[in-house]
Coordinates of C-alpha atoms in Angstrom, one line a residue:
X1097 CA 29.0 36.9 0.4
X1098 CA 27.4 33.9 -1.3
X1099 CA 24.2 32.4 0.8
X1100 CA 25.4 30.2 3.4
X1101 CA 27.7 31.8 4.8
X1102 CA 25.8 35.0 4.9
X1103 CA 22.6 33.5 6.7
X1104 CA 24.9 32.1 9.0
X1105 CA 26.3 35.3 10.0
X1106 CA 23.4 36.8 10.0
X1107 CA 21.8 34.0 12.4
X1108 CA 24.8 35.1 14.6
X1109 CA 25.5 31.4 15.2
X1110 CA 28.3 30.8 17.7
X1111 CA 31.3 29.7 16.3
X1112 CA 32.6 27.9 19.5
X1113 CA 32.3 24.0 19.6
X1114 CA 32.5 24.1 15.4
X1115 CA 35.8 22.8 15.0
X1116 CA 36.6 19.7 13.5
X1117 CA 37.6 16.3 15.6
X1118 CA 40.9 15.3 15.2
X1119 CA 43.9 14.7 17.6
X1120 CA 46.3 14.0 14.0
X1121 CA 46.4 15.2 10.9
X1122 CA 48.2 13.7 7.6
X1123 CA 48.2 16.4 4.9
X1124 CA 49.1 15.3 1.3
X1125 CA 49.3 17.3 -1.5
X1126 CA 47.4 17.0 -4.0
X1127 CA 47.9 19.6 -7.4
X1128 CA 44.9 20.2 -9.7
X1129 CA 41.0 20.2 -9.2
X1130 CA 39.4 18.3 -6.4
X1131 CA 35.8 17.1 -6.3
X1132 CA 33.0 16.6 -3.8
X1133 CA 34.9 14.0 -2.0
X1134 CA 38.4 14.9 -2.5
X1135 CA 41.0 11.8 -1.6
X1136 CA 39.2 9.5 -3.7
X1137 CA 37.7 12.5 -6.9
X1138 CA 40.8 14.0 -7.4
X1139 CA 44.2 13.5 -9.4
X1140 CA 45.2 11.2 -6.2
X1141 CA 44.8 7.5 -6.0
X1142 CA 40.9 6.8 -5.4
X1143 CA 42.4 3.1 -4.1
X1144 CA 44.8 4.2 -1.8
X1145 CA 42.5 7.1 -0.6
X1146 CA 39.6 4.5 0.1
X1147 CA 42.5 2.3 1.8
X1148 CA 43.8 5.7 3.8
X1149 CA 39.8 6.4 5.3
X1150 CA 39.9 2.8 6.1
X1151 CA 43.3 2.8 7.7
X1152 CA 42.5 6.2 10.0
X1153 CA 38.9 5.2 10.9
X1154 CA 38.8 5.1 14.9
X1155 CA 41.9 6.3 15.6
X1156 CA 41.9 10.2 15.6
X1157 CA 43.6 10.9 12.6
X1158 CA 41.9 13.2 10.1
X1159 CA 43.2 13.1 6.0
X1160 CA 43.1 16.1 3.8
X1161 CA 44.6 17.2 0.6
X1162 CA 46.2 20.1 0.4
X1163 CA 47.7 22.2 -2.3
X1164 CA 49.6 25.8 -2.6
X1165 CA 46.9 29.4 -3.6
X1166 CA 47.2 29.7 -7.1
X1167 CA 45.7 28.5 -10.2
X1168 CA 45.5 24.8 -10.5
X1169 CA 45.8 22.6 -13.7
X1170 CA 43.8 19.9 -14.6
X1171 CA 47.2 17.4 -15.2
X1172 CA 48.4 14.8 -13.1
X1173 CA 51.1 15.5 -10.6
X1174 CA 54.5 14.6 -11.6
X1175 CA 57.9 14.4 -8.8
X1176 CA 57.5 14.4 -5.2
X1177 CA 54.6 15.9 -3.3
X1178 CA 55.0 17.3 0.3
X1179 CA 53.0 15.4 3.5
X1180 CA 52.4 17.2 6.2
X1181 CA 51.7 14.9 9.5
X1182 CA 50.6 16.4 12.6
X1183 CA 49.2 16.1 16.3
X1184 CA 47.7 18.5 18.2
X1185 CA 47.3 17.8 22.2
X1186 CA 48.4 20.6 24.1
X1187 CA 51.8 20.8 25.5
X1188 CA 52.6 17.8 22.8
X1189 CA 52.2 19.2 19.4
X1190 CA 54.0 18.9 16.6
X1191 CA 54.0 19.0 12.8
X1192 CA 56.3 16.5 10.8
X1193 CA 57.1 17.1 7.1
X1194 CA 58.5 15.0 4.5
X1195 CA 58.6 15.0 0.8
X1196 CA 57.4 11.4 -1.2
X1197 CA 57.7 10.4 -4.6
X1198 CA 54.8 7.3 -3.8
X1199 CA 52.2 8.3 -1.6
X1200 CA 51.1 4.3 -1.6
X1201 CA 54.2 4.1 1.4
X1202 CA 51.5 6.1 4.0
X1203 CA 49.8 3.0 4.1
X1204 CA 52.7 2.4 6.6
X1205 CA 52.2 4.5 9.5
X1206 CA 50.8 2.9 12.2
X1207 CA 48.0 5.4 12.7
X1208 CA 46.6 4.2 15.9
X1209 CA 50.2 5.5 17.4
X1210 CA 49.6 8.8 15.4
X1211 CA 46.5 9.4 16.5
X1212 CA 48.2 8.8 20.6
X1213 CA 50.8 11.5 19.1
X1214 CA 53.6 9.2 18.4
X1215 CA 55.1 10.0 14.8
X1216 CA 57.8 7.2 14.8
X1217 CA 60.7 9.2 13.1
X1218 CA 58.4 10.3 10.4
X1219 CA 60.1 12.5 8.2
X1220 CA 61.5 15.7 10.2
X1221 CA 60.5 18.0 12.6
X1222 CA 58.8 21.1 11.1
X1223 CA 60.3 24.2 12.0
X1224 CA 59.7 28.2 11.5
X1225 CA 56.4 29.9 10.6
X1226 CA 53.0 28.3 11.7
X1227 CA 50.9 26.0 8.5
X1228 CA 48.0 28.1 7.6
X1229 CA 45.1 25.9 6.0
X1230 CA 42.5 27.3 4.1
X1231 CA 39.2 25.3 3.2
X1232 CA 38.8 26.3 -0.7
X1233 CA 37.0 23.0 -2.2
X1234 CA 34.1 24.8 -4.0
X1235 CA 33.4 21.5 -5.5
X1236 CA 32.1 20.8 -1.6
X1237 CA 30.9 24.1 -0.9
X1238 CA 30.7 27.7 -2.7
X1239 CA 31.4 29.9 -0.1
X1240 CA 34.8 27.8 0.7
X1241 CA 35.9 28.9 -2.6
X1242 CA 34.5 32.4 -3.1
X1243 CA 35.9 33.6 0.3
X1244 CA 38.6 30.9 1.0
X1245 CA 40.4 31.4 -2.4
X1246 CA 41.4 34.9 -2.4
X1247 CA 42.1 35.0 1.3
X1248 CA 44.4 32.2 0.7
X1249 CA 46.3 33.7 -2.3
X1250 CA 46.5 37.4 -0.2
X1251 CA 47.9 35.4 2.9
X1252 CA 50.7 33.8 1.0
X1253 CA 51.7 37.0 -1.5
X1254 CA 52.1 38.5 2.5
X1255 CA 54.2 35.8 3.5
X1256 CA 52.8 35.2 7.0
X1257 CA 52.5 31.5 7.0
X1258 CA 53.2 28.7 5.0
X1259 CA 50.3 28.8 3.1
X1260 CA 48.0 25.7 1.6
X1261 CA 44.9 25.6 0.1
X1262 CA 43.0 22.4 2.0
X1263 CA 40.0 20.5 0.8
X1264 CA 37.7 20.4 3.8
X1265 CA 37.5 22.1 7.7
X1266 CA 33.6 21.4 8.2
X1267 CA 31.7 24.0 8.7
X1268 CA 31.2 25.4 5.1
X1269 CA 29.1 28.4 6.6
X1270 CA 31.7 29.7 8.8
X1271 CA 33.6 30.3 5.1
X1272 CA 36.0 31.2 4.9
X1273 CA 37.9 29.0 7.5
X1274 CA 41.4 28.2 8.4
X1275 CA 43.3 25.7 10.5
X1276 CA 46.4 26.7 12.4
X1277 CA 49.1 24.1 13.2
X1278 CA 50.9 22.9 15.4
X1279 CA 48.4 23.9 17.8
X1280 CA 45.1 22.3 15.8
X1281 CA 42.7 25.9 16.0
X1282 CA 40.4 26.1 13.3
X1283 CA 39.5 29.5 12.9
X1284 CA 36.0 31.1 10.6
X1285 CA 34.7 33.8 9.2
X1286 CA 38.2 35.4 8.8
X1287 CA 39.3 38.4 6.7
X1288 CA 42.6 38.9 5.5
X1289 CA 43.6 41.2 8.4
X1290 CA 42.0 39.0 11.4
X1291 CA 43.6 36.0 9.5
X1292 CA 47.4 38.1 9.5
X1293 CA 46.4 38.5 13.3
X1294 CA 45.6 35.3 13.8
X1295 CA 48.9 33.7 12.3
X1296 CA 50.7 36.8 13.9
X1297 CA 49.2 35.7 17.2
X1298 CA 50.4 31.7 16.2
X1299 CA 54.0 32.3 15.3
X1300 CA 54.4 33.5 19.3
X1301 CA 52.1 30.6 20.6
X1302 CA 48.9 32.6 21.0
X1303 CA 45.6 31.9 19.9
X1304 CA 42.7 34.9 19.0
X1305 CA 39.6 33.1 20.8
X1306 CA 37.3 35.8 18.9
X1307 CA 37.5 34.2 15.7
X1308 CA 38.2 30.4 16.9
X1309 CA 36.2 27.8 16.8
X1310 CA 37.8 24.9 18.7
X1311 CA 40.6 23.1 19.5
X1312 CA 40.6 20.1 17.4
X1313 CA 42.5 17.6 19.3
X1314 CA 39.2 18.2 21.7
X1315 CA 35.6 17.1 21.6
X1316 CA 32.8 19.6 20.8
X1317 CA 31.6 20.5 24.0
X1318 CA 35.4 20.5 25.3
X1319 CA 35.9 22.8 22.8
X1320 CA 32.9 25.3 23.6
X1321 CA 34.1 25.5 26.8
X1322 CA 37.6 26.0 27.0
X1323 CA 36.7 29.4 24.6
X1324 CA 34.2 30.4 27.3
X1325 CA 37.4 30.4 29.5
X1326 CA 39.4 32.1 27.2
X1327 CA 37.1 34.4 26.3
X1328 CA 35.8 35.5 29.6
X1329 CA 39.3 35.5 31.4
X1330 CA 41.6 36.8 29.0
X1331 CA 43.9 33.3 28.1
X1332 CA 45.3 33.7 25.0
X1333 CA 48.2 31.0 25.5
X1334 CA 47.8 28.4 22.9
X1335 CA 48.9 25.6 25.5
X1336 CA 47.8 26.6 28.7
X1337 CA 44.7 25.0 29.0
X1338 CA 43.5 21.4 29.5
X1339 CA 40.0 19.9 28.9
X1340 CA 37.9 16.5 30.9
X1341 CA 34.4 16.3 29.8
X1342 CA 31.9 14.2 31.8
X1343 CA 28.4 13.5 32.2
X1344 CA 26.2 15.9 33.8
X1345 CA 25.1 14.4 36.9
X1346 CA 22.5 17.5 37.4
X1347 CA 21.0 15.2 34.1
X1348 CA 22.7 11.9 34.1
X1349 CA 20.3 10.2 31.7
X1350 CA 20.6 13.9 28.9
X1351 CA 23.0 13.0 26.5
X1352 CA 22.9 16.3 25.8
X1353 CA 24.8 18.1 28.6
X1354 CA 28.2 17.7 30.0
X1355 CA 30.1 19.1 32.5
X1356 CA 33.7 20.2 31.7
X1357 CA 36.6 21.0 33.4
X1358 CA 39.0 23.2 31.9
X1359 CA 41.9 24.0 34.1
X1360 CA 45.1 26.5 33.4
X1361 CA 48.6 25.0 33.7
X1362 CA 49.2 27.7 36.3
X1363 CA 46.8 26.1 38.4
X1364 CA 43.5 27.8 38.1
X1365 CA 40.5 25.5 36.8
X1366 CA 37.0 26.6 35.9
X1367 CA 33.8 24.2 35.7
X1368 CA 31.3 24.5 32.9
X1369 CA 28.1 23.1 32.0
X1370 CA 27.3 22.8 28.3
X1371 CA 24.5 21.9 26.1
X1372 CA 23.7 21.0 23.0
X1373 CA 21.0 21.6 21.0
X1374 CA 19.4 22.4 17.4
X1375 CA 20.2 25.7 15.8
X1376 CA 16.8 27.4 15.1
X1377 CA 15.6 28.4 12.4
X1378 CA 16.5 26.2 10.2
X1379 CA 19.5 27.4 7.8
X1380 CA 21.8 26.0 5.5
X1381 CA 25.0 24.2 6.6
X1382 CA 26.3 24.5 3.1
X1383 CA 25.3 26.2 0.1
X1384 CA 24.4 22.9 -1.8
X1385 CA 22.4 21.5 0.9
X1386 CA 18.6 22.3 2.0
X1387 CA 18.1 24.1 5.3
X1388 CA 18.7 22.6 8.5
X1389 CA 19.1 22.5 12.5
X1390 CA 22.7 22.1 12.9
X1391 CA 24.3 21.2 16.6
X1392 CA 25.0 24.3 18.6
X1393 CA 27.0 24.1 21.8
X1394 CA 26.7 26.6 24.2
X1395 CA 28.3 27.4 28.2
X1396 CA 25.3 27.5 30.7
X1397 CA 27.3 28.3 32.9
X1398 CA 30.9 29.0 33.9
X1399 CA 32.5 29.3 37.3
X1400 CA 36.0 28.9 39.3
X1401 CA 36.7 25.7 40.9
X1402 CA 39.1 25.5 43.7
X1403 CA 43.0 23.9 42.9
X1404 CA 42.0 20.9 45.4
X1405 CA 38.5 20.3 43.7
X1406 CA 40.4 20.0 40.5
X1407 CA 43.7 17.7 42.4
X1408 CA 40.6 15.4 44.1
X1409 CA 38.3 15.1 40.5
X1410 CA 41.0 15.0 37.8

């Protein structure tokens, strides 16, 4: 295991409240090499990448390239490429998939809608196995492509998923790491037999909270705490829970803490109080950085609220 992703486990840093932010995803693919910052160092259109970030910022939609496990040859793509676009809010997910011979027509989509989870009749509705995304820029990060690579090539040869390689998850020392869709979980330090579990578990609307790292379509303490509830009552259901996030009033002036409210379609909700604060000692978030204090979220404290507390707060 190469050195971030090793200190990292060996830290035993908390992988909930890692995720990435995003309520939408547009996926385009992207053949050949990929640098540092992939939409606008790669074989795709540095203008219309630049015009992309622009296009997305502030409205919830995340861009990635992605491409299929394999070796990948440094030649410009010819013919059609395959988008992926997707949102993730619980009980309103979906993945839309369409094939285009000019990416330069995604500077059509009205991504403030996207981002709300409207797709506006973009291509067509996605259907079958889960997309399984694995974070394999080494260009970014070592460890993504030491561990992301082979467990992306073993995970397609088993046919579990529909398979792409993806440029970047966050998180580089979580490696290797792998977001689900439609339901947004990103997923880290994975094997090739958690990873079969974990699409296993995807394909019949499950998730595996003890290799997940968030939900992406929520905030990072949202995230932290809706695993907590998972994790310490036994929800596996991909869509069954809801997050709100506020304040803490115990500390209104603390940016640092929240209180979040995570309740269970079936009626239960839960209250729990989060904080963030500096991962000690310092380590590094990715193997071409120096050592740092990344953000760590973590549950204080986790408890059962009544239905009517919920009904009167929500």
């Amino acid at each position: 295991m190469s050195i971030c992703a090793r200190v990292s486990e060996e830290l035993a840093e908390p992988l909930g409240g890692s995720a990435p932010r995003a309520a939408s995803w547009l996926l385009i693919e992207q053949t050949g090499p990929w640098g540092p910052r992939a939409l606008t160092e790669s074989h795709f259109h540095p203008e219309l990448g630049r015009d992309l970030q622009q296009l997305t910022r502030g409205t919830g939609v995340e861009i990635a390239l992605i491409r299929r496990p394999g070796k990948h040859a440094d030649r410009p793509p010819t013919g059609e490429r395959t988008v992926h676009l997707a949102h993730t809010a619980p009980g309103r997910s979906w993945v839309r998939t369409t094939q285009l011979a000019d990416p330069h027509t995604l500077r059509d989509l009205d991504f403030a809608a996207v981002g709300a989870g409207e797709h506006g009749g973009f291509g067509t509705a996605h259907e079958g196995d889960p997309l399984a995304l694995v974070c394999t820029n080494g260009r970014r990060d070592r460890c993504c492509a030491l561990l992301g690579r082979p467990l992306a090539s073993e995970l397609a040869a088993a046919g579990h998923a529909e398979v792409w390689e993806v440029t970047h998850l966050g998180g580089h020392r979580f490696a290797p790491t792998m977001l689900v869709l439609p339901y947004g979980y990103t997923y880290g330090r994975l094997t090739a037999p958690t990873a079969k579990e974990v699409l296993e578990a995807t394909h019949h609307g499950r998730i595996v909270p003890e290799f997940c790292r968030g939900r992406s379509y929520w905030d990072r303490p949202g995230q932290a705490a809706e695993l907590a509830v998972r994790q310490n009552h036994a929800v596996d259901e991909a869509d069954a829970l809801t997050v709100t996030q506020t304040g803490d009033p115990a500390a209104p002036a603390d940016p640092d803490r929240w209180l979040v409210r995570v309740q269970h379609r079936d009626g239960r909700a839960w209250q729990a109080q989060v904080r963030r604060s500096a991962a000690t000692p310092a380590r590094p978030e990715s193997c071409l950085k120096a050592p740092t204090t990344p953000d760590r979220y973590d549950v204080l404290s986790l408890g059962a609220l009544p239905v009517t507390a919920w009904a009167a707060t929500a």
